mmCIF file of C-alpha atoms and ligand atoms in Angstrom:
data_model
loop_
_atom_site.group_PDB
_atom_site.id
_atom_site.type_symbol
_atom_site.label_atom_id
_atom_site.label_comp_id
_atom_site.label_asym_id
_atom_site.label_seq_id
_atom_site.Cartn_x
_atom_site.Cartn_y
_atom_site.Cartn_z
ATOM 1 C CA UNK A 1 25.605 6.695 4.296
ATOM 2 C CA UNK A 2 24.039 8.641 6.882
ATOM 3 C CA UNK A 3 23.862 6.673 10.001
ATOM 4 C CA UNK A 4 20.294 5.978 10.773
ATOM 5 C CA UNK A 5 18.207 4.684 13.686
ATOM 6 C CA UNK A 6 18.127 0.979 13.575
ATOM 7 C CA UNK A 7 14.207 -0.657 12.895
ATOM 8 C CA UNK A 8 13.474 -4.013 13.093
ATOM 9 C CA UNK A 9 14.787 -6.846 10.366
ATOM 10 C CA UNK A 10 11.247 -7.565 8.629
ATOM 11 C CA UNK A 11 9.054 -4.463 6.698
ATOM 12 C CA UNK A 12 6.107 -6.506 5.108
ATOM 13 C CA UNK A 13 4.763 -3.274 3.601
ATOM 14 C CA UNK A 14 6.513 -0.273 1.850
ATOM 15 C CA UNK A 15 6.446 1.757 -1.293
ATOM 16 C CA UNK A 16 8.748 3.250 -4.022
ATOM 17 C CA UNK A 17 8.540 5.687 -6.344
ATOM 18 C CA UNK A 18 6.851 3.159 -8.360
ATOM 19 C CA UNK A 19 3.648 4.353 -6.831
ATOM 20 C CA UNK A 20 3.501 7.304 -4.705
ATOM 21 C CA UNK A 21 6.500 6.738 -2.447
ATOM 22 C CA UNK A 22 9.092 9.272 -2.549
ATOM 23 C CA UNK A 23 12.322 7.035 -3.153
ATOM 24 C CA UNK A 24 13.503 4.582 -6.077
ATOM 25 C CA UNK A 25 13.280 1.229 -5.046
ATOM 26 C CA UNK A 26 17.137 1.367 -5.129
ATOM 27 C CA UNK A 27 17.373 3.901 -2.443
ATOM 28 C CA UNK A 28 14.613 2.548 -0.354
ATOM 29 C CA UNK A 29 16.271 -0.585 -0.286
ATOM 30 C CA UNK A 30 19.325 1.277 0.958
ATOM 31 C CA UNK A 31 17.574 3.204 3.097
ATOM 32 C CA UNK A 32 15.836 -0.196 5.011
ATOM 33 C CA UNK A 33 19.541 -1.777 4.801
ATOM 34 C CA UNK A 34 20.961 1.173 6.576
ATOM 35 C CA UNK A 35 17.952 0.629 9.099
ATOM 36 C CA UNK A 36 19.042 -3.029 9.512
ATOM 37 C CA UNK A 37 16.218 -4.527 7.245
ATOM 38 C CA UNK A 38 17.128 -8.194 6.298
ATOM 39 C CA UNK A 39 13.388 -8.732 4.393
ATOM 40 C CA UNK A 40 11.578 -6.078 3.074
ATOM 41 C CA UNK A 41 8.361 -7.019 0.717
ATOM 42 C CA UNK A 42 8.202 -4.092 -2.721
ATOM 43 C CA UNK A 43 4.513 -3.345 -2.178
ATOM 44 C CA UNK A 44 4.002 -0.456 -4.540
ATOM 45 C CA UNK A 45 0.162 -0.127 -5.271
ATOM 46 C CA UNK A 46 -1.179 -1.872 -8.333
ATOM 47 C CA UNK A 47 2.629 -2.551 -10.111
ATOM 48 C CA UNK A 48 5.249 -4.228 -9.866
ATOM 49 C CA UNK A 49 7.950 -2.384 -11.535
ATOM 50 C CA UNK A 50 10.206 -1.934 -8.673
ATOM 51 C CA UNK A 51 10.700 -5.026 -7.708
ATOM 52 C CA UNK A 52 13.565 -5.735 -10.138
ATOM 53 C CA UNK A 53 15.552 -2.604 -9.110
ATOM 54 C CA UNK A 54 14.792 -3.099 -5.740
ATOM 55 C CA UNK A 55 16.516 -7.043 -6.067
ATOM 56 C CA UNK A 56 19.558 -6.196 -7.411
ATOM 57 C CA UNK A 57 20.393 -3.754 -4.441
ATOM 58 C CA UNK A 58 19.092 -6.233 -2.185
ATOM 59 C CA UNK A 59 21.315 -8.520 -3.415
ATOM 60 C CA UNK A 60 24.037 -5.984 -2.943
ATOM 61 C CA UNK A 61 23.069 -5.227 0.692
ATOM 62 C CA UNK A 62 21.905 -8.329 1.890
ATOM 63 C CA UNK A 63 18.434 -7.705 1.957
ATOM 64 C CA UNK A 64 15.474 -10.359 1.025
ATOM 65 C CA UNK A 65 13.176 -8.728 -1.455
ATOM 66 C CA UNK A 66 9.856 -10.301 -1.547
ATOM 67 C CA UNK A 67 7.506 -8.857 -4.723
ATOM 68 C CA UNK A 68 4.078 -7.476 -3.873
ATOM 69 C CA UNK A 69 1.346 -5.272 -4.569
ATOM 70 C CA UNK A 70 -0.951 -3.024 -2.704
ATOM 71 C CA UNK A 71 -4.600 -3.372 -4.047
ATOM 72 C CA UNK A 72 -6.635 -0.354 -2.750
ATOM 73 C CA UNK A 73 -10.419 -0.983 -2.889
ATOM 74 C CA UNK A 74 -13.691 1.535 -1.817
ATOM 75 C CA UNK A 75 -16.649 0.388 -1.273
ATOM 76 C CA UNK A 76 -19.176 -0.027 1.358
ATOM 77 C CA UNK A 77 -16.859 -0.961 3.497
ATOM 78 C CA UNK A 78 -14.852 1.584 3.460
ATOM 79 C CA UNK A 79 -10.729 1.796 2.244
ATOM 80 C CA UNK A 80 -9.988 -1.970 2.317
ATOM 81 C CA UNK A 81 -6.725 -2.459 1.185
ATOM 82 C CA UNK A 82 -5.037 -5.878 -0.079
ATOM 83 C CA UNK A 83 -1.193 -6.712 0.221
ATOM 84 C CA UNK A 84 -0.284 -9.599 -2.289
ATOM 85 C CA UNK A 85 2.757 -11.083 -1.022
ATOM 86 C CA UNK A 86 4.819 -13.525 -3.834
ATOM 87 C CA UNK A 87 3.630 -12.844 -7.350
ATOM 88 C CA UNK A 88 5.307 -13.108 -9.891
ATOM 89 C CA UNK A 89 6.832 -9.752 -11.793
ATOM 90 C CA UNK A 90 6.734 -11.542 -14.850
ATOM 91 C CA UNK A 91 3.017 -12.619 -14.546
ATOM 92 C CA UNK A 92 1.875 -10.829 -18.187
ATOM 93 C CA UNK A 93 -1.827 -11.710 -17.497
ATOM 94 C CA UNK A 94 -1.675 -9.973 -14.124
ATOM 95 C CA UNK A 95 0.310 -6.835 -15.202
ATOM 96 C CA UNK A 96 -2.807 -6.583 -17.787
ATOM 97 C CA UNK A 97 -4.790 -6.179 -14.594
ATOM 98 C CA UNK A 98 -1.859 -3.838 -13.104
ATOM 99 C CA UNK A 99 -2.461 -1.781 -15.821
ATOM 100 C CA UNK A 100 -6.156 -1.491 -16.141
ATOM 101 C CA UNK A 101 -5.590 -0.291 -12.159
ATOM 102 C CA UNK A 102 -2.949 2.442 -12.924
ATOM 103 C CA UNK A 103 -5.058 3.367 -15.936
ATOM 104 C CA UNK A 104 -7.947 4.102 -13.740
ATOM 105 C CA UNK A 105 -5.864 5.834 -11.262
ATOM 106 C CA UNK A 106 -4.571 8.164 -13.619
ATOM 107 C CA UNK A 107 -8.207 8.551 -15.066
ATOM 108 C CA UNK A 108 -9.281 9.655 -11.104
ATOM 109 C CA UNK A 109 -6.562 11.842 -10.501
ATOM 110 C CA UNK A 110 -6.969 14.019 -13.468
ATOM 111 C CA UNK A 111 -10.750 14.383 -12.402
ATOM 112 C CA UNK A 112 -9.671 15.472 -8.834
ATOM 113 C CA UNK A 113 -7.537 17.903 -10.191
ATOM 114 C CA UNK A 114 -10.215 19.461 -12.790
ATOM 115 C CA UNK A 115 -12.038 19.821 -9.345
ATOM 116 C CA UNK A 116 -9.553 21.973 -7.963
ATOM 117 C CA UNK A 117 -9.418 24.011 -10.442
ATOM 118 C CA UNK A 118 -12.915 25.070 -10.739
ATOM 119 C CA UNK A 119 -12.370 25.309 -6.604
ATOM 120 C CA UNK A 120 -9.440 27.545 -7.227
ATOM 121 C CA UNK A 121 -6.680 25.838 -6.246
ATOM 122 C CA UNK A 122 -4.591 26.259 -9.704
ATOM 123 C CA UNK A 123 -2.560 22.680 -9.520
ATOM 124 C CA UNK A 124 -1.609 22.085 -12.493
ATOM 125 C CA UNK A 125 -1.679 18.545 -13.991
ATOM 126 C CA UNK A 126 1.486 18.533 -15.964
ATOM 127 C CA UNK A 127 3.204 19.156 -12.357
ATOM 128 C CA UNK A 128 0.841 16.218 -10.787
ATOM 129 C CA UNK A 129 2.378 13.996 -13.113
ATOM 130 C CA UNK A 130 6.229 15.309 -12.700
ATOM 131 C CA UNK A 131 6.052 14.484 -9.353
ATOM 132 C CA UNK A 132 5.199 11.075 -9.923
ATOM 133 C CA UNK A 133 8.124 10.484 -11.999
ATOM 134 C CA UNK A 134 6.234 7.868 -14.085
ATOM 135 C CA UNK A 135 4.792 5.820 -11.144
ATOM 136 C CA UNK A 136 1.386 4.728 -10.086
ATOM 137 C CA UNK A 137 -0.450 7.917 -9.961
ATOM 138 C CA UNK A 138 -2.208 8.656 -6.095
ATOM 139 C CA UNK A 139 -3.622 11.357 -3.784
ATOM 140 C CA UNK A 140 -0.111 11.842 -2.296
ATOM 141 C CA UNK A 141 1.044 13.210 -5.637
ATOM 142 C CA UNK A 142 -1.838 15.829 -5.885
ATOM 143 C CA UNK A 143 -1.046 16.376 -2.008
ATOM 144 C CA UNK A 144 2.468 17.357 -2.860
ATOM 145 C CA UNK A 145 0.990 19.415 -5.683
ATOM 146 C CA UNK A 146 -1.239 21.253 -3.565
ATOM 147 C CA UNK A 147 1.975 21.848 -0.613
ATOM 148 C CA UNK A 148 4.292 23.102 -3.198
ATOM 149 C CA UNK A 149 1.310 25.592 -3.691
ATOM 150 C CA UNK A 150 1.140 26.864 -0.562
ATOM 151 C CA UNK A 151 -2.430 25.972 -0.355
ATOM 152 C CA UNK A 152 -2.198 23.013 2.754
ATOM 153 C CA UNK A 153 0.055 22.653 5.311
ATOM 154 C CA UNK A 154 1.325 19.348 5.152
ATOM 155 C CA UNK A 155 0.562 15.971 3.558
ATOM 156 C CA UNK A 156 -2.072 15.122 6.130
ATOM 157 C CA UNK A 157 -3.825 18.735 5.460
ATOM 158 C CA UNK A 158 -4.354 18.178 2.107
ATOM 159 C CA UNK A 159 -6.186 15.101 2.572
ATOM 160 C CA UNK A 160 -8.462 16.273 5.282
ATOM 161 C CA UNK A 161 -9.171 19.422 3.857
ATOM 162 C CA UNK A 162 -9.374 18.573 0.231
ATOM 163 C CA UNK A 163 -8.771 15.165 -0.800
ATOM 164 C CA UNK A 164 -10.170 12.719 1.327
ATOM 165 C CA UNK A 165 -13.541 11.251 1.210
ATOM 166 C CA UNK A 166 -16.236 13.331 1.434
ATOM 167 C CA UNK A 167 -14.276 16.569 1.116
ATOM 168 C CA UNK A 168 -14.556 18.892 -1.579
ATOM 169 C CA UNK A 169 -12.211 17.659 -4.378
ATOM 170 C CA UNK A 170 -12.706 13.830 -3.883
ATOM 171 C CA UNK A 171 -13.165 11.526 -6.762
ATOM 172 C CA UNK A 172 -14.350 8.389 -5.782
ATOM 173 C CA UNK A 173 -12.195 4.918 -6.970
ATOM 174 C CA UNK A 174 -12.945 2.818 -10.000
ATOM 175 C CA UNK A 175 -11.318 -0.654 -9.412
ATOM 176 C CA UNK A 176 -11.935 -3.723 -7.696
ATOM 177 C CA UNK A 177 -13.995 -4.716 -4.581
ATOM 178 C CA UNK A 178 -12.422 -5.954 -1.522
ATOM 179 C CA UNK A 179 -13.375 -9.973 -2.757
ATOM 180 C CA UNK A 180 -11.841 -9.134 -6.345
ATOM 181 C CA UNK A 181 -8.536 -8.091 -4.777
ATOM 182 C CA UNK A 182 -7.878 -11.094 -2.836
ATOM 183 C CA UNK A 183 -9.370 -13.564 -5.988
ATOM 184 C CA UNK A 184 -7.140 -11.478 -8.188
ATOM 185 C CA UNK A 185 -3.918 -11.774 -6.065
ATOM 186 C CA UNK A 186 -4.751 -15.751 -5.665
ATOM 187 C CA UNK A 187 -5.584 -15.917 -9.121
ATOM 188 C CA UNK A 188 -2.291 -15.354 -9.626
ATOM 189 C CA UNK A 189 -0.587 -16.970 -7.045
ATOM 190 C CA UNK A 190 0.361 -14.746 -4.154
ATOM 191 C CA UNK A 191 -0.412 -14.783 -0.396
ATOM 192 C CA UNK A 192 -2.985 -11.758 0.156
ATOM 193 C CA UNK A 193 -3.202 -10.485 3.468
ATOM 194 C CA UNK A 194 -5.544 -7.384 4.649
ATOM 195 C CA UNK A 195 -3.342 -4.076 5.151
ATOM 196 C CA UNK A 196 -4.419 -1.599 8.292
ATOM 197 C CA UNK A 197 -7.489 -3.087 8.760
ATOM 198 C CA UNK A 198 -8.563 -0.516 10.642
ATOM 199 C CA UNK A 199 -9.512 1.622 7.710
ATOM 200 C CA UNK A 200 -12.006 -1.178 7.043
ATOM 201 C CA UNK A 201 -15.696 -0.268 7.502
ATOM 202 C CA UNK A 202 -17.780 -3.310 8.794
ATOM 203 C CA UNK A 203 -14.520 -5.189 9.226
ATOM 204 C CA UNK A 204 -15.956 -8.043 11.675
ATOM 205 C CA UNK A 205 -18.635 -9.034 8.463
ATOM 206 C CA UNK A 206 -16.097 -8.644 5.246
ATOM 207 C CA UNK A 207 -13.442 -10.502 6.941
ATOM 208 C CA UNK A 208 -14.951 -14.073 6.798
ATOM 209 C CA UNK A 209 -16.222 -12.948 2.746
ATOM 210 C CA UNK A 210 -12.455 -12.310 2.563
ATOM 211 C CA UNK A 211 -11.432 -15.440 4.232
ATOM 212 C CA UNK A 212 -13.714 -17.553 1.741
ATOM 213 C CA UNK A 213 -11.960 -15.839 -1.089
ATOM 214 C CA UNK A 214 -8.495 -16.733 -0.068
ATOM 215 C CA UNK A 215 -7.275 -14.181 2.486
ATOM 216 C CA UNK A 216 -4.276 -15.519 4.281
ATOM 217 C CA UNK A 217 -3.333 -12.913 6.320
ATOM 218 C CA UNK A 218 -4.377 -9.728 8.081
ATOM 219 C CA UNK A 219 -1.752 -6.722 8.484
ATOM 220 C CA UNK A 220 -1.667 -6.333 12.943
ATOM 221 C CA UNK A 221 1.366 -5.144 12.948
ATOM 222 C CA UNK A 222 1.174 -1.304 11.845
ATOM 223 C CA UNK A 223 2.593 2.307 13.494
ATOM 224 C CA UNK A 224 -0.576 3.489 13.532
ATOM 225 C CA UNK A 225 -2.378 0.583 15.892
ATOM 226 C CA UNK A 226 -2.757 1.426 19.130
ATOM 227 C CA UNK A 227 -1.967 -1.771 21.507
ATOM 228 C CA UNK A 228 -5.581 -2.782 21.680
ATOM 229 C CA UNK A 229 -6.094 -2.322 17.761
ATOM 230 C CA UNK A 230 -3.084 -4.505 17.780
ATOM 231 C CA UNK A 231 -4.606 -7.666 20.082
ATOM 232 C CA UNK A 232 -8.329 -7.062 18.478
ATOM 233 C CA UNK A 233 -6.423 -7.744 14.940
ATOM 234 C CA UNK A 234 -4.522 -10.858 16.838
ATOM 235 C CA UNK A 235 -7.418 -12.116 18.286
ATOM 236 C CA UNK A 236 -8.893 -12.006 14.465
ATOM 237 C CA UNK A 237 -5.921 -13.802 13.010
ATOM 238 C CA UNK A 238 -6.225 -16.806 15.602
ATOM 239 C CA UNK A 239 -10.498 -16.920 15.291
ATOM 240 C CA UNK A 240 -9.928 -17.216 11.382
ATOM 241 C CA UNK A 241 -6.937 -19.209 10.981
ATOM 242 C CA UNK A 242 -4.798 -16.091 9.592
ATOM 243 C CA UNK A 243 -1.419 -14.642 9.225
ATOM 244 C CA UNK A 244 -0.601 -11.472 11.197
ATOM 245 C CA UNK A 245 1.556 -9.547 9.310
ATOM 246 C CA UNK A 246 3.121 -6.005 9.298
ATOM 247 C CA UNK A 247 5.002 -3.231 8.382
ATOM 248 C CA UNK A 248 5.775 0.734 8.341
ATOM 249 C CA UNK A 249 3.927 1.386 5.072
ATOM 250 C CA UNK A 250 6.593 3.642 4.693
ATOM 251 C CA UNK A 251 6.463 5.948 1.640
ATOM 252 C CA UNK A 252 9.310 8.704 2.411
ATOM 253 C CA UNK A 253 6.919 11.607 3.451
ATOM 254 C CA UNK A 254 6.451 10.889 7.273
ATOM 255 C CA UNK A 255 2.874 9.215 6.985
ATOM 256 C CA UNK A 256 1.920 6.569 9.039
ATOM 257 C CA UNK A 257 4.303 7.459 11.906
ATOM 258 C CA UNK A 258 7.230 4.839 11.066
ATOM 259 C CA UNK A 259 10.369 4.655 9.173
ATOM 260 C CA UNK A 260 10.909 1.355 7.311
ATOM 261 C CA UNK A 261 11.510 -1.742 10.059
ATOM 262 C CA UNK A 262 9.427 0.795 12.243
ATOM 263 C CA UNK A 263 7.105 -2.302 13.196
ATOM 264 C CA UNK A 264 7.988 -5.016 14.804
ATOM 265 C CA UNK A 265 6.953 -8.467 12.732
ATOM 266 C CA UNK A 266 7.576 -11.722 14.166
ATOM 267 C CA UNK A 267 10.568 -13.628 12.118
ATOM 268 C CA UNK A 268 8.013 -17.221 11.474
ATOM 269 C CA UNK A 269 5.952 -14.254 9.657
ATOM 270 C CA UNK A 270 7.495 -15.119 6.393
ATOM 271 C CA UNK A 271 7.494 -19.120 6.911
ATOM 272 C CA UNK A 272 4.051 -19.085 7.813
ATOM 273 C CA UNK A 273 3.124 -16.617 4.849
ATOM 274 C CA UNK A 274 4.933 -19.074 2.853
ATOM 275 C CA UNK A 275 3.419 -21.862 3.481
ATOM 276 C CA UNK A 276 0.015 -20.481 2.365
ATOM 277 C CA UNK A 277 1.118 -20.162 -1.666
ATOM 278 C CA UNK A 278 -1.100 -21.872 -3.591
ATOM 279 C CA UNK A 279 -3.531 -22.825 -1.221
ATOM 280 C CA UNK A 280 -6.510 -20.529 0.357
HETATM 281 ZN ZN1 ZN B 301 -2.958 1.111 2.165
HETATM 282 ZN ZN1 ZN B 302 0.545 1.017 1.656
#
């Protein structure tokens, strides 16, 4: 293997192929192991059909796999986005869920693509879905559509100018509200915990709703906080009695400024996380 830049030994927050990272889970978990990752949590959004692959190679490399999900809501308050830290792959009720998630997904990306068509931007759906290999179908996908066309010039480009909220070939999420995430994660047994909260719109009046419905955790620990996003999210995690967790959300296309173990997350992160399974 290449050598690579050593990160730090805990990534709470990452994504496969399984969703719209650009790795298998086996090669992300190589790539982390080659970064000196000892615990990496599978987050993929809305499955959890990594996980498996991703075990065996941690097993191989000496890397801790814990299973999660990433739960993207919109609403009113914005992109509020749920990590659900230990559920169980083999949960058949909550891969029902899964499903009804991806389903929608799928459902929302074919819309946004009709809309660039009759825009003018000829991506074609057939190549949408190639590119996701079979994973959880997302906006990164159509990006990568749209920069194989020539039409954007990066990832971030395609977003802004197209794909985002508000811009021209946006499709607005069906799925769950921010509350429904974190019932549906403790539902089912996991840990949730609120990813880059500062996407969150209004955070200072969902977060106690959240708290009520079982949040555990709130994600402080991210490449793209600045220090004082950082100490606000601290500050949040000691007023309401949660978890601050972290990671690079790393999903192999240079987003979010970090490679996996780009964050640092202290090492009681996964005790403490642990100790709040099975109760809210
Ligand atoms: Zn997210
Ligand atoms: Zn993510």
């Amino acid at each position: 293997m290449d050598a690579i830049a050593a990160g730090y030994a805990i990534d709470l927050h990452t994504h496969s192929l399984r969703s719209d990272g650009a790795l298998t889970p086996e090669d992300l978990v190589r790539r982390a192991a080659g970064r000196g990752v000892r615990i990496q949590a599978l987050s993929d959004h809305d499955t959890l059909a990594g996980v498996a692959a991703a075990v065996v190679t941690g097993n191989e490399l000496g890397v801790r796999i814990i299973p999660a999900t990433e739960l993207n809501t919109e609403s009113e308050w914005g992109d509020a986005h749920v990590l659900g830290y230990f559920i169980d792959p083999a949960d058949a009720e909550l891969e029902d869920r899964l499903r009804w998630l991806r389903e929608n997904r799928g459902r929302r990306i074919e819309l946004m693509v009709e809309k660039l068509n009759v825009l003018g931007y000829a991506v074609d759906l057939a190549r949408v879905l190639d590119i996701a290999q079979g994973g959880a179908l997302g906006r990164p996908h159509l990006a990568q559509a749209l920069f194989e066309k020539g039409y954007v010039k990066s990832y971030d480009d395609a977003f802004s100018t197209l794909i985002a909220k508000d811009s021209p070939a946006y499709v607005q999420r069906v799925g769950l509200t921010p509350i429904e995430a974190v019932t549906l994660v403790r539902e089912h047994g996991g840990v949730p915990s609120l990813a880059h909260p500062g996407t969150v719109v209004g955070l200072d009046e969902l977060l106690p709703k959240l708290v009520a419905a079982g949040l555990a955790g709130i994600e402080a620990y991210y490449g793209e906080h600045t220090p004082e996003m950082t100490a606000r999210c601290l500050d949040r995690a000691r007023r309401l009695d949660l978890v601050p967790t972290g990671g690079s959300d790393f999903h192999g296309r240079g987003e979010h400024g970090t490679d996996l173990g780009g964050v640092f997350v202290p090492p009681e992160t996964i005790e403490r996380l642990e100790s709040r399974r099975g109760r809210a």
